[in-house]
Coordinates of C-alpha atoms and ligand atoms in Angstrom, one line a residue:
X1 CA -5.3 -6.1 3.8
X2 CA -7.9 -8.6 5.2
X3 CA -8.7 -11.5 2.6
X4 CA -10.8 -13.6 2.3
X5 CA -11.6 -17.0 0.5
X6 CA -14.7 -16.9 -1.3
X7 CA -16.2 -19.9 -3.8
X8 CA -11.9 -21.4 -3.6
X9 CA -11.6 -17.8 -5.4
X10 CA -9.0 -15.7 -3.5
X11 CA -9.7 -12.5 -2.7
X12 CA -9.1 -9.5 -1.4
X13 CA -10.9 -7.3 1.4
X14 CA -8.9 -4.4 1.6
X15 CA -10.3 -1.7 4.4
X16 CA -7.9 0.8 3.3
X17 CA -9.3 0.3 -0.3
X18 CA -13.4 0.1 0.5
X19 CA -13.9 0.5 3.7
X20 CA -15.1 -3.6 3.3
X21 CA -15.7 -5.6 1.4
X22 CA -18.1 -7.4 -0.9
X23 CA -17.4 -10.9 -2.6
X24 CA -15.0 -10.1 -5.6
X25 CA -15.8 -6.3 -6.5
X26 CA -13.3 -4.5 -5.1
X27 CA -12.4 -0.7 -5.2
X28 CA -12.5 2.1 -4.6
X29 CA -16.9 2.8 -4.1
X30 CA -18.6 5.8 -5.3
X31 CA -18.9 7.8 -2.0
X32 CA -15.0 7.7 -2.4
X33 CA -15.2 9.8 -6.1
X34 CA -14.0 11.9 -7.9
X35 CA -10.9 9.6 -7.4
X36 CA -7.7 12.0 -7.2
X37 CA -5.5 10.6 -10.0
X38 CA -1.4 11.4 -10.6
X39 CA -0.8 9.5 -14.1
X40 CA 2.7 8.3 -14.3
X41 CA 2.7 7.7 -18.2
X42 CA 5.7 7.0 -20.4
X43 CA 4.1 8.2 -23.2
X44 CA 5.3 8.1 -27.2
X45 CA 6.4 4.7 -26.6
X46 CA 3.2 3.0 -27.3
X47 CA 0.2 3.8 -28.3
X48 CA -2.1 2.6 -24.9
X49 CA -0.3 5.9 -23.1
X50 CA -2.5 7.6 -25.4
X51 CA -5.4 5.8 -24.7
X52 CA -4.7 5.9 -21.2
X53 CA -4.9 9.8 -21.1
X54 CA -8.4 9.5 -22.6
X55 CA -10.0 7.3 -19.8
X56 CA -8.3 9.7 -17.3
X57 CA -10.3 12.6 -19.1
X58 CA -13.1 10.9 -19.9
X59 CA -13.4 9.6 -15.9
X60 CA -13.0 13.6 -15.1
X61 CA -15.6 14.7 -17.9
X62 CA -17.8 12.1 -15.5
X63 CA -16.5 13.4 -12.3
X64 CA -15.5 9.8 -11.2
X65 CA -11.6 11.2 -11.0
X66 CA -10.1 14.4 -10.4
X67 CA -6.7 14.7 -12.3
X68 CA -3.9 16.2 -9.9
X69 CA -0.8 15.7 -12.1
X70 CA 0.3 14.0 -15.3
X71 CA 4.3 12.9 -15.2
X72 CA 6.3 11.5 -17.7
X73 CA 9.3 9.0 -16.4
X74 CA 11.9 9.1 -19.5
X75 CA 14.5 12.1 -20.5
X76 CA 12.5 12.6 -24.0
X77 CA 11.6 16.1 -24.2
X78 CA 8.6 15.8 -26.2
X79 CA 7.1 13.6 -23.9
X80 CA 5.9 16.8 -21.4
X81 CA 4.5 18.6 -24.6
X82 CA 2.5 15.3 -26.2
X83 CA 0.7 15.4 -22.5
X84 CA -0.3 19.0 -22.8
X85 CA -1.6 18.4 -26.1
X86 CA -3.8 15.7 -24.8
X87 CA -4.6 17.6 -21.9
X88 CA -5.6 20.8 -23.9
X89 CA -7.7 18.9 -26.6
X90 CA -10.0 17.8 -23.6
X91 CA -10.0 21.2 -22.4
X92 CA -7.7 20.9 -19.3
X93 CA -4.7 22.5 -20.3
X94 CA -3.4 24.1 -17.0
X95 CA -2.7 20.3 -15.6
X96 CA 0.8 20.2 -13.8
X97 CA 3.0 18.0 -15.8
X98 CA 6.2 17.3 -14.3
X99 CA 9.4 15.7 -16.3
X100 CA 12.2 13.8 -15.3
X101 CA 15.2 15.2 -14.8
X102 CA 17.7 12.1 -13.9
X103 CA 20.2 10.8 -15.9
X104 CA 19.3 6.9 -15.1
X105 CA 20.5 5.0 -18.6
X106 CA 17.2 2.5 -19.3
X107 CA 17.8 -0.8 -20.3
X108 CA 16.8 -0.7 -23.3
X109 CA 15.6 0.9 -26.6
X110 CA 13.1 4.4 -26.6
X111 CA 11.6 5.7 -29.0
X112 CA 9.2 9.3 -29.7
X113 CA 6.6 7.2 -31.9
X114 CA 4.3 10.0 -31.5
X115 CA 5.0 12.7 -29.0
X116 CA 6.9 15.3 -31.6
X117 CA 4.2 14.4 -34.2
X118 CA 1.6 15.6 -31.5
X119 CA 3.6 18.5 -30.8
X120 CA 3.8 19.8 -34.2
X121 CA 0.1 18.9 -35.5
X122 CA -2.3 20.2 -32.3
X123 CA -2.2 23.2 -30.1
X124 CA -0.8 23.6 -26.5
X125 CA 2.0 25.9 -24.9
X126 CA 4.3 23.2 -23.0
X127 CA 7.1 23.2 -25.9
X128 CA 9.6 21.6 -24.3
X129 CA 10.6 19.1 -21.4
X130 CA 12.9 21.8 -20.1
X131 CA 10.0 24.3 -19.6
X132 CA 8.0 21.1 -17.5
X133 CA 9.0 21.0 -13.2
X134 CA 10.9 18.0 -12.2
X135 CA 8.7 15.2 -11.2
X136 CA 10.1 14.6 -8.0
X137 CA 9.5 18.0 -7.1
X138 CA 5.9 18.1 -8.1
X139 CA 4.9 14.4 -7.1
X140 CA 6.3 16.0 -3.9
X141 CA 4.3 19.3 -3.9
X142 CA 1.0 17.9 -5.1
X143 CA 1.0 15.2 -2.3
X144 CA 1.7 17.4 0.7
X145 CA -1.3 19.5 -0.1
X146 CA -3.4 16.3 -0.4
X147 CA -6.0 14.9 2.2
X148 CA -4.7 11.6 4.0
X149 CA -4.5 8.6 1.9
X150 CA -6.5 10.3 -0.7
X151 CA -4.4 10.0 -3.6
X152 CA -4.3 7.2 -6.3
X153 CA -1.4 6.7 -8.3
X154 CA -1.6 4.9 -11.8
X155 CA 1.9 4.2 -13.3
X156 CA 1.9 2.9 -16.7
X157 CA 5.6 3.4 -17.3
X158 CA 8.7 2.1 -16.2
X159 CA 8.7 3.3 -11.9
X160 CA 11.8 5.5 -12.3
X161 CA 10.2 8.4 -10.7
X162 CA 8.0 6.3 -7.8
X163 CA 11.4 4.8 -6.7
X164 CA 12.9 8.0 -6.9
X165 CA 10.1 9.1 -5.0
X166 CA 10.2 7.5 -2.6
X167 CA 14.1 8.0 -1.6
X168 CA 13.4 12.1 -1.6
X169 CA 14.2 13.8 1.1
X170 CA 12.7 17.1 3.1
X171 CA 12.4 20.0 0.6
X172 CA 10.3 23.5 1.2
X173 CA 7.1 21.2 0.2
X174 CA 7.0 18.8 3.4
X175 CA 9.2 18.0 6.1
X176 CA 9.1 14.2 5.2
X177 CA 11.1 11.2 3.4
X178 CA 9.7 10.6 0.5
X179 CA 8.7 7.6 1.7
X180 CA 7.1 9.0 4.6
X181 CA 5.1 10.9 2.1
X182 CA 3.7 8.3 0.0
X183 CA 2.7 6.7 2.9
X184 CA 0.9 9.5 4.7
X185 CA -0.9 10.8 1.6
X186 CA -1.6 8.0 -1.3
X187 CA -4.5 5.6 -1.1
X188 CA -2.7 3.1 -3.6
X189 CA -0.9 2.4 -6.2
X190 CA -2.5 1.2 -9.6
X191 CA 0.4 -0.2 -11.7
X192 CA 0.9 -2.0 -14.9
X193 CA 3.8 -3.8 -15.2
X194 CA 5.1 -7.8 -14.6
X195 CA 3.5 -10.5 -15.0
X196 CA 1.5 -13.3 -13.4
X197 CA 1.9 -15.8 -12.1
X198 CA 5.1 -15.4 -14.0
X199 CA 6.5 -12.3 -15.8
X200 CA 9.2 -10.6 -18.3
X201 CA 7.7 -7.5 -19.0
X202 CA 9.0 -3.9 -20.4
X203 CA 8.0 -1.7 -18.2
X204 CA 10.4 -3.7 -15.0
X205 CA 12.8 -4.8 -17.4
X206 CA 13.5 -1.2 -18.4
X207 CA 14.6 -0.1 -15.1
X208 CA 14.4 -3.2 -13.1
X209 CA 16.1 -1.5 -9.7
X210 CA 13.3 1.0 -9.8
X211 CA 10.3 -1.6 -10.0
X212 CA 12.1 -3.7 -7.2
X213 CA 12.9 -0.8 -4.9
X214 CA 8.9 0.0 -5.1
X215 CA 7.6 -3.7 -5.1
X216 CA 9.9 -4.0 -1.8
X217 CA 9.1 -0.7 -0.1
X218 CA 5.7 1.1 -1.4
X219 CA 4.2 1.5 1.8
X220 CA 1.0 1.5 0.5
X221 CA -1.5 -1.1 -1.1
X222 CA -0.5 -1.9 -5.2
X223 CA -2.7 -3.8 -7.5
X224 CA -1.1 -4.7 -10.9
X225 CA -2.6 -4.9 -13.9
X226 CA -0.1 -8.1 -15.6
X227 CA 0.8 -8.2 -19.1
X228 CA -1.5 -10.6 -19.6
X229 CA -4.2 -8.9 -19.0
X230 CA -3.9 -6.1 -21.2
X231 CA -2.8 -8.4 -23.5
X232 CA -5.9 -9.9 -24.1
X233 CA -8.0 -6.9 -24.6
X234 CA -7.6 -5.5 -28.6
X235 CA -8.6 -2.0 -28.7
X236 CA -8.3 1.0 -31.1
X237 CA -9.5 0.1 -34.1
X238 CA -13.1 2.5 -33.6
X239 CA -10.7 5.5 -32.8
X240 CA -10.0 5.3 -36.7
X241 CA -14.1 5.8 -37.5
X242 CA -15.4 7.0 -35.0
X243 CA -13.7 9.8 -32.8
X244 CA -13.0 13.6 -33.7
X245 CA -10.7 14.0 -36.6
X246 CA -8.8 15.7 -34.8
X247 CA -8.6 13.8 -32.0
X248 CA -4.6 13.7 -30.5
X249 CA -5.9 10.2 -29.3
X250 CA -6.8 8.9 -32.6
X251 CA -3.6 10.4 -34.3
X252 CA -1.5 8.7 -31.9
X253 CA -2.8 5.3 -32.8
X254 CA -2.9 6.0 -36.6
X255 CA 0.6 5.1 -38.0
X256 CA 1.8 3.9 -34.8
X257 CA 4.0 0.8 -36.0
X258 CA 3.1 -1.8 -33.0
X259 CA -0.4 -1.4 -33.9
X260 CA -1.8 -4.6 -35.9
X261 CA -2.3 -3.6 -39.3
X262 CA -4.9 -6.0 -40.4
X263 CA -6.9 -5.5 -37.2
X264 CA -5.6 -2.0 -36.1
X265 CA -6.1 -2.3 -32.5
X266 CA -3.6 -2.8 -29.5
X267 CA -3.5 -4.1 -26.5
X268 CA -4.8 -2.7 -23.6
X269 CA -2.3 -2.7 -21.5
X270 CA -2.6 0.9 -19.4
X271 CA -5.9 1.1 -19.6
X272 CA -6.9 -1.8 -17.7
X273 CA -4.9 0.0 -14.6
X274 CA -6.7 3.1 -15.1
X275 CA -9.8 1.4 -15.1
X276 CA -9.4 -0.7 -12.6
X277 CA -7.9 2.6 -10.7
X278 CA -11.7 4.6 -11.0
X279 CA -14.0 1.6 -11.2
X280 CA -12.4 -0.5 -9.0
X281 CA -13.1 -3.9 -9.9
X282 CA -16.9 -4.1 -10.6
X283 CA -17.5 -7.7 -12.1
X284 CA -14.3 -7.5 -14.8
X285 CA -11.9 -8.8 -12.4
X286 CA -10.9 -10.6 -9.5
X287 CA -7.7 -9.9 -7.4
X288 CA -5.4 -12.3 -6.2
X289 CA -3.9 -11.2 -3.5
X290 CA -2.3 -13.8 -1.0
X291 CA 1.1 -13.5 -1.6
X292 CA 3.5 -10.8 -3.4
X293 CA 5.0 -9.5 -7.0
X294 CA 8.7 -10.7 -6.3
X295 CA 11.5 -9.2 -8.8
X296 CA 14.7 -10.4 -9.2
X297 CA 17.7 -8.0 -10.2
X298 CA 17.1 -8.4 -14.1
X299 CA 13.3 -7.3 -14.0
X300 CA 11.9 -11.0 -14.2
X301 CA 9.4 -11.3 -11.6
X302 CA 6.7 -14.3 -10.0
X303 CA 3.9 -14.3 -7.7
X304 CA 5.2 -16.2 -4.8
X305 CA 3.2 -17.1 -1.6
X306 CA 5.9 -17.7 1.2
X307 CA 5.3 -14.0 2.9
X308 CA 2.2 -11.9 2.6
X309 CA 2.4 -8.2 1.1
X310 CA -0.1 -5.4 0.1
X311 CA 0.6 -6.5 -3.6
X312 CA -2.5 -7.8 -5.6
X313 CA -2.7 -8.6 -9.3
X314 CA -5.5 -8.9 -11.7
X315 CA -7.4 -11.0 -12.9
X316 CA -9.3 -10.6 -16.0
X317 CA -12.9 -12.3 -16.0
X318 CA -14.7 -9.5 -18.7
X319 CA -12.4 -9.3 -21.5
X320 CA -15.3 -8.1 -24.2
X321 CA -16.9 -5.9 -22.1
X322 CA -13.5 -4.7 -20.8
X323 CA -12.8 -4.3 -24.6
X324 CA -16.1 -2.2 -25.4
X325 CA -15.7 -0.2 -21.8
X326 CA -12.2 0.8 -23.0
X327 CA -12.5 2.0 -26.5
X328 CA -16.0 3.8 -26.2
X329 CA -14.3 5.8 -23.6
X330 CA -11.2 6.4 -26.4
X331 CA -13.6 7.7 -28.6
X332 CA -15.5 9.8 -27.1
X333 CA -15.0 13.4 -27.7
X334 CA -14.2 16.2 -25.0
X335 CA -17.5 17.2 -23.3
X336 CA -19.0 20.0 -25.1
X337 CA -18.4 22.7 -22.5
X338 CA -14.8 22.1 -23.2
X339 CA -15.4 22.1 -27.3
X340 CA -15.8 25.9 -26.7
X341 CA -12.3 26.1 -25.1
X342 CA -10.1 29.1 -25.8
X343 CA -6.4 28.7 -25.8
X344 CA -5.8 32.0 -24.8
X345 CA -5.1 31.7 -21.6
X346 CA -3.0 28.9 -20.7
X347 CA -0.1 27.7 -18.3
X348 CA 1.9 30.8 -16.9
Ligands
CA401 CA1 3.0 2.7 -21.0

């Protein structure tokens, strides 16, 4: 990445991003959409998965993204299903969804907040994570049909599968490593997780050797999204008035125990990555990007200037209109040519 210094504000001028660069908006520009989007979502563990899935519809309803692939990074089984119902409720419900199949023990507690509830309440075919591909296998398959650096990935998970990824080896999809792969065919690499300057956050912590392997060898660009920045975006509480009843969005957020109940919103954790992923930066953020997301072997990680990487992180400079970006998006119904969906015919 070129960078430049602009106003004592630090930026980035990333050619493989733009094709140039303008002061601070950065990303990727409208001659570059739709934007080809694999989400990497650990869904049912909190409710901004959900709310993730609507941006990435709503951004296709708009044609600023074309969805390649949904994939869900934990061994839940109803994790597969919960993204087919969301997919099928916005009237897309042949999406590939790949599963993992590992056996990695994460560091911590997991929980199906939502995903069986989904399952059982709105319609779709994927029934179980045994009926989804392995992710590896379809990360794999979708990127070797892919143009050249044409891909965006937008991981909002723990990076199990992106580390496993990229240590895959030739299969009957493409002849190369997996990291040869990533690097012939993704653009960049949208994630939220850490935090800056300093971090402790879930999504490393969770599987800390994953997010280090990719933070030290993603050979493309990444752009975080920190905790913090999520954090201080609150959104939800509209999904409860104003979307469809029926909305798998809204359900997923109703109940959901981490969500404030005075206030009922959430922070906006994934969202801000998927945003930031189709819109580029616009004027909500700046990057900082002179420097690199170092993580140590517990998950901790810091912003540390002594070598220069393709890592940027965000920085939030919106957070209202952020907010009000986010959550009209999250209640917005499925476009109306999608309303008129049959589910006859679905996945074979
Ligand atoms: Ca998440």
């Amino acid at each position: 990445m070129n960078k430049n210094t602009l106003l004592g504000l630090s930026v980035i001028c990333s050619s493989i991003l733009l094709g140039g660069c303008t002061s601070n908006n950065m990303g990727a520009s409208n001659s570059d959409k739709p934007v080809k989007i694999i989400l990497d979502s650990d869904i049912g563990q909190d409710s901004d998965d959900a709310g993730v899935m609507a941006l990435l519809h709503q951004f296709a309803d708009n044609g600023e993204a074309e969805i390649l692939a949904t994939m869900f990074p934990m061994q839940d089984p109803m994790g597969a299903p919960a993204m087919d119902v969301i997919n099928t409720y916005y009237g897309r419900p042949d999406i590939p969804i790949g599963t993992y199949k590992g056996n990695y023990e994460y560091k911590g507690k997991l929980f199906d907040h939502y995903n069986t509830k989904l399952a059982e309440k709105f319609p779709h075919d994927l029934m179980h994570g045994k009926d989804a591909p392995d992710a590896i296998a379809l990360y794999r398959k979708i990127l070797a049909k892919q143009a050249d650096r044409s891909v965006v990935i937008v991981a909002v998970g723990p990076e199990r599968l992106l580390a496993d990824l990229l240590k895959s080896t030739p299969d009957g999809y493409s002849k190369l490593s997996g990291h040869e792969l990533v690097k012939k065919k993704v653009k960049f690499l949208s994630v939220m997780g850490a935090g800056f300057p300093k971090g402790d956050e879930w999504n490393v912590k969770i599987a800390p050797d994953a997010s280090k392997l990719v933070a030290e060898t993603w050979p493309t660009p990444i752009v975080y999204s920190g905790y913090e920045v999520g954090n201080a975006v609150r959104t939800g509480s509209r999904l409860l008035t104003e979307a469809p009843e029926n909305s798998p969005i809204r359900a997923s957020y109703e109940n959901h125990p981490f969500v404030d109940k005075v206030t009922k919103d959430r922070q906006s954790w994934d969202q801000t990555s998927m945003l930031y992923a189709v819109r580029g930066a616009e004027d909500n953020w700046t990057l900082e990007s002179t420097g690199y997301n170092y993580i140590d072997e517990s998950g901790k990680n810091e912003w540390r200037n002594d070598t220069d990487k393709d890592h940027s992180y965000l920085i939030l400079q919106k957070p209202e209109e952020v907010k009000k970006t986010i959550e009209d998006l999250m209640v917005a119904p499925p476009a109306q040519r999608k309303a008129n969906h049959t589910f006859s015919s679905q996945k074979d």
